[in-house]
Tab-separated table of C-alpha atoms in Angstrom:
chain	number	residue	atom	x	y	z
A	281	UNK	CA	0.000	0.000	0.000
A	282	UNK	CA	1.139	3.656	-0.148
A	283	UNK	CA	-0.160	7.325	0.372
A	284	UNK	CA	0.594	10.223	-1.515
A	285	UNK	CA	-0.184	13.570	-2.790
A	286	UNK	CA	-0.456	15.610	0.090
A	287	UNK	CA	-3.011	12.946	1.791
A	288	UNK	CA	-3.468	12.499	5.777
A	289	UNK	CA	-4.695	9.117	5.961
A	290	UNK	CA	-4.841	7.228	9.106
A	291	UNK	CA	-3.873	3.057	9.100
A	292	UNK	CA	-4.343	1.730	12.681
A	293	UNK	CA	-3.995	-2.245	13.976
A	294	UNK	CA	-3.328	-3.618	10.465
A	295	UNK	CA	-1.082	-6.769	9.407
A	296	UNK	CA	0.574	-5.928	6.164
A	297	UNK	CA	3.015	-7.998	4.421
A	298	UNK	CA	4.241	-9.642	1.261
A	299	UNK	CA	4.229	-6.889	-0.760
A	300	UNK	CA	6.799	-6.209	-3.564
A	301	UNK	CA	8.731	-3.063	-3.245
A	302	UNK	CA	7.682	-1.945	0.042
A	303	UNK	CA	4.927	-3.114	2.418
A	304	UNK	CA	3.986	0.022	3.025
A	305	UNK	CA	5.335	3.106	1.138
A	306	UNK	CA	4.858	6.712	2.336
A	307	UNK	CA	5.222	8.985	-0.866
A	308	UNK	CA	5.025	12.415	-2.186
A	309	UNK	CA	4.469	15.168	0.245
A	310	UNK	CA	2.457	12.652	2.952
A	311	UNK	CA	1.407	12.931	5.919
A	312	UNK	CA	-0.318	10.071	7.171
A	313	UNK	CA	-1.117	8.895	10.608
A	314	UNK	CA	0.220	4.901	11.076
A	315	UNK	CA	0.009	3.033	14.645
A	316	UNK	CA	-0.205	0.092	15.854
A	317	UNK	CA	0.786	-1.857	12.791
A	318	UNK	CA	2.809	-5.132	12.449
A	319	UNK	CA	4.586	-4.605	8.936
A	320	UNK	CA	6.452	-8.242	8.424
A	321	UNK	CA	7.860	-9.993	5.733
A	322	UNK	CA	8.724	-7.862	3.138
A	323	UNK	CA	10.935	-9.206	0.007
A	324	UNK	CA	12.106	-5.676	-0.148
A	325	UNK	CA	11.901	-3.069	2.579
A	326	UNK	CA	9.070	-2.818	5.080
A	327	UNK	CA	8.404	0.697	5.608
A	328	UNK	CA	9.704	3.176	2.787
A	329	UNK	CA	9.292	7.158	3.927
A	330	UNK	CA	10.573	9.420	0.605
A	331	UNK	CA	9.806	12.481	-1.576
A	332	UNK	CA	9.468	15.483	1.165
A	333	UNK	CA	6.770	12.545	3.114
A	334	UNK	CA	6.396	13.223	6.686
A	335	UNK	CA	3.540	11.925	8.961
A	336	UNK	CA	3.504	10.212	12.483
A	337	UNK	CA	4.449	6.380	12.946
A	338	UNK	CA	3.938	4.830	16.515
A	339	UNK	CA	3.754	1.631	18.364
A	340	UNK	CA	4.064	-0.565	15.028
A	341	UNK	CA	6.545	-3.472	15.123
A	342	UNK	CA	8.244	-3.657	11.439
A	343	UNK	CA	10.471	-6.427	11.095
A	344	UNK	CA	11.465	-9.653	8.907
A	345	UNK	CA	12.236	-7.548	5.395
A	346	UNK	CA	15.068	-8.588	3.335
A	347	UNK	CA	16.388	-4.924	2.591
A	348	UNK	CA	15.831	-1.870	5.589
A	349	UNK	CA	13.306	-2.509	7.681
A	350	UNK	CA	12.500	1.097	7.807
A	351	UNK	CA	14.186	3.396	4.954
A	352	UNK	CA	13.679	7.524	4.977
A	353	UNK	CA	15.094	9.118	1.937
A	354	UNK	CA	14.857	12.075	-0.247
A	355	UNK	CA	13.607	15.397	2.552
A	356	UNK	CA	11.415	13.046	4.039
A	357	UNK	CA	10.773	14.119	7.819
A	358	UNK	CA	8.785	11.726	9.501
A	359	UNK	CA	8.011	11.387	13.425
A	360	UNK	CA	8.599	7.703	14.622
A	361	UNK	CA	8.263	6.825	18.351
A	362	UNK	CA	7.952	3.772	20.431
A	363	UNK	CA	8.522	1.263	17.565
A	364	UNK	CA	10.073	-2.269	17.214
A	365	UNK	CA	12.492	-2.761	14.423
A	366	UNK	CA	13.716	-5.868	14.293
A	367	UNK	CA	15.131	-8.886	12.650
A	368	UNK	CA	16.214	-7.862	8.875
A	369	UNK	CA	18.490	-9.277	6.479
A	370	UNK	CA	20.222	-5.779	6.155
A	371	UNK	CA	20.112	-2.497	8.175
A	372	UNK	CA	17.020	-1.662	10.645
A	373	UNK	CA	16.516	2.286	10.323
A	374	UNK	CA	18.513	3.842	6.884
A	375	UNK	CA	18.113	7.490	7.087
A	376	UNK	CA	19.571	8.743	3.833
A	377	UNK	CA	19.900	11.858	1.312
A	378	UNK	CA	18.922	14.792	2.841
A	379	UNK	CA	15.990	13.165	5.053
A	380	UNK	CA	15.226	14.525	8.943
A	381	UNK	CA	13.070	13.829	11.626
A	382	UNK	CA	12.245	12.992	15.151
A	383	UNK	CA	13.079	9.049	16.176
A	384	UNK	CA	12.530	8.553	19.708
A	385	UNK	CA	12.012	5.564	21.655
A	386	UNK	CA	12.142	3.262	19.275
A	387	UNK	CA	13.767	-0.803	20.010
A	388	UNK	CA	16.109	-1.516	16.730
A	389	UNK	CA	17.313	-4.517	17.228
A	390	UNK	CA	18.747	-7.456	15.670
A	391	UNK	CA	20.249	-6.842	11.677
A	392	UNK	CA	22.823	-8.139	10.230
A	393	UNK	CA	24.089	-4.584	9.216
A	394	UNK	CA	24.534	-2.006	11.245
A	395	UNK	CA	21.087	-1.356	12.916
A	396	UNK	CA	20.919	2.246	12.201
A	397	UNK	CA	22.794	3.916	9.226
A	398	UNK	CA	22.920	7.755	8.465
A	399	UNK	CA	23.869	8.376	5.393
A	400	UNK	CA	24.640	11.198	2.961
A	401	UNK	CA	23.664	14.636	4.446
A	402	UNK	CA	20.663	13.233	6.506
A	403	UNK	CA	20.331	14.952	9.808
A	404	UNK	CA	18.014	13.345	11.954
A	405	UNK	CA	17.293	13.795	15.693
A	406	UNK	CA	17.395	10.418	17.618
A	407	UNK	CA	16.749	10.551	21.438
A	408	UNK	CA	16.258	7.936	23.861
A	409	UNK	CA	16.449	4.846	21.693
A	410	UNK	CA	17.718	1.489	22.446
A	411	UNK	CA	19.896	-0.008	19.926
A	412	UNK	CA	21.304	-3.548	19.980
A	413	UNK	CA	22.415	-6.896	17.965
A	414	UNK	CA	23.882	-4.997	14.786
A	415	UNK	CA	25.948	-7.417	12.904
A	416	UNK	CA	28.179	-4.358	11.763
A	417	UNK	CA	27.875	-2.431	14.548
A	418	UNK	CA	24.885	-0.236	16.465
A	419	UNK	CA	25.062	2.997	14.993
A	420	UNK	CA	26.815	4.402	11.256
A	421	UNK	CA	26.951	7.970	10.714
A	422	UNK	CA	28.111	8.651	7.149
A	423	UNK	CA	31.174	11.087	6.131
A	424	UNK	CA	28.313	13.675	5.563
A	425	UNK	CA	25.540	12.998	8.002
A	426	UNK	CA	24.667	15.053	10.440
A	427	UNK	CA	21.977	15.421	13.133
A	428	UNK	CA	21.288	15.047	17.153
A	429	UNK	CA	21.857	11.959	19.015
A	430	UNK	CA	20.563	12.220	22.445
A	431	UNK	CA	20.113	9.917	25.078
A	432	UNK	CA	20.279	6.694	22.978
A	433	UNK	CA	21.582	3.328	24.636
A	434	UNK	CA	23.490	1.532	22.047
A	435	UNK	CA	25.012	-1.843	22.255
A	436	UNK	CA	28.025	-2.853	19.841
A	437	UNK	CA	28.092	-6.029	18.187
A	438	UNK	CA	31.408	-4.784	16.330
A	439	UNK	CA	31.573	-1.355	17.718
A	440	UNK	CA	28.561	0.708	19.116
A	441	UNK	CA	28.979	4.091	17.285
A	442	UNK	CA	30.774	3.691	13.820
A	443	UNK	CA	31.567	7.158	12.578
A	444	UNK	CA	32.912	8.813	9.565
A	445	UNK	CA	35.613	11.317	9.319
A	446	UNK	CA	33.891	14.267	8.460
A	447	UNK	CA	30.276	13.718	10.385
A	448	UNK	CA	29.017	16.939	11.148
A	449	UNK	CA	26.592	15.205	13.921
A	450	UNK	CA	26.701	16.077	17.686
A	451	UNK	CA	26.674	13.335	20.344
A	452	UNK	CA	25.827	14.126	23.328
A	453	UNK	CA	23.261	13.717	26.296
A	454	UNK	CA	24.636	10.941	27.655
A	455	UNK	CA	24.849	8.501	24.733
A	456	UNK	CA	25.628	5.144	25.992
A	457	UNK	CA	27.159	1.776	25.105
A	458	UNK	CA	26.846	-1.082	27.027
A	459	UNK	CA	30.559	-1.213	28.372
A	460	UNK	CA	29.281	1.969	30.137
A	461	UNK	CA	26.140	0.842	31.816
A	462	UNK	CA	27.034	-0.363	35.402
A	463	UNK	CA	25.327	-3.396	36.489
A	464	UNK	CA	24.138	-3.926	40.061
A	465	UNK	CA	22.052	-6.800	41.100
A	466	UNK	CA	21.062	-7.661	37.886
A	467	UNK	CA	19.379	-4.171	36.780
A	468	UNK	CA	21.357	-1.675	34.469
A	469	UNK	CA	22.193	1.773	36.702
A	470	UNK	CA	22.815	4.430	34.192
């Protein structure tokens, strides 16, 4: 399925799968409202966000796809919060081109790439997500990208933040990796 044209459609408690391409694709100036999904199985990618598409995505659980799980190109700017990303054959969240947005509190977890890749001059804010089992590492910022990275718990698989020479991203707010969390009777104290 996709929406486009400067449409505000709302998808809510839907399973969508299968579907070449994209499972669900979020086109041309967008701004739909999608929650409480489960986007699975995709031969492609499972949720594609492009061509200056925005909208709010919460609470859906987007996983299994054979490309990204979640892909955000072109001066998309979407708002995702409180999603599960897991389990793809490549990267979970590829932010890309000269795409923004808000990405808080999502789980990414488990990709044989690196879970989260910025790439190009994409300058997203990410705050408070948790970000683990990347098979190339948690987090890749591109040589270009740029963007906020606050509060995000990241744990390496071959390196928790992977970043290019010239990133023009800021780190801070207490980013962590999991060699920094301090573990006392079996709960993480950050």
């Amino acid at each position: 399925g996709h929406a486009s044209s400067s449409s505000t459609p709302t998808l809510v408690r839907n399973r969508i799968s299968n579907n070449e391409g994209a499972n669900l694709a979020v086109l041309d100036e967008a701004c739909p409202i999608i929650t409480d999904n489960f986007i699975t199985d995709a031969p492609a990618r499972g949720l594609v966000i492009i061509s200056k598409a925005s909208g709010t995505f919460e609470h859906n659980v987007v996983c299994n796809s054979d490309l990204a799980n979640v892909y955000v190109g072109g001066d998309a700017s979407p708002k995702l919060e409180g999603n599960v990303i897991y389990n793809g054959a490549a990267s979970g969240l590829v932010i890309e081109d000269n795409a923004k947005g808000e990405f808080n509190q999502n789980l990414i977890s488990g990709h044989e790439q690196p879970a989260v890749a910025v790439q190009g001059h994409a300058a997203p804010t990410m705050q408070r997500n948790i970000v683990m089992h990347g098979g190339c590492g948690g987090v890749w910022l591109d040589e270009h990208a740029g963007g906020e990275f606050l509060h995000n718990f990241v744990e390496p698989a071959e390196g928790a933040w992977r970043i290019g020479a010239e990133v023009e991203s800021r780190l801070s707010g207490d980013n962590l990796s999991a060699q920094e969390c301090v573990w006392e009777r079996g709960a993480g104290v950050v």
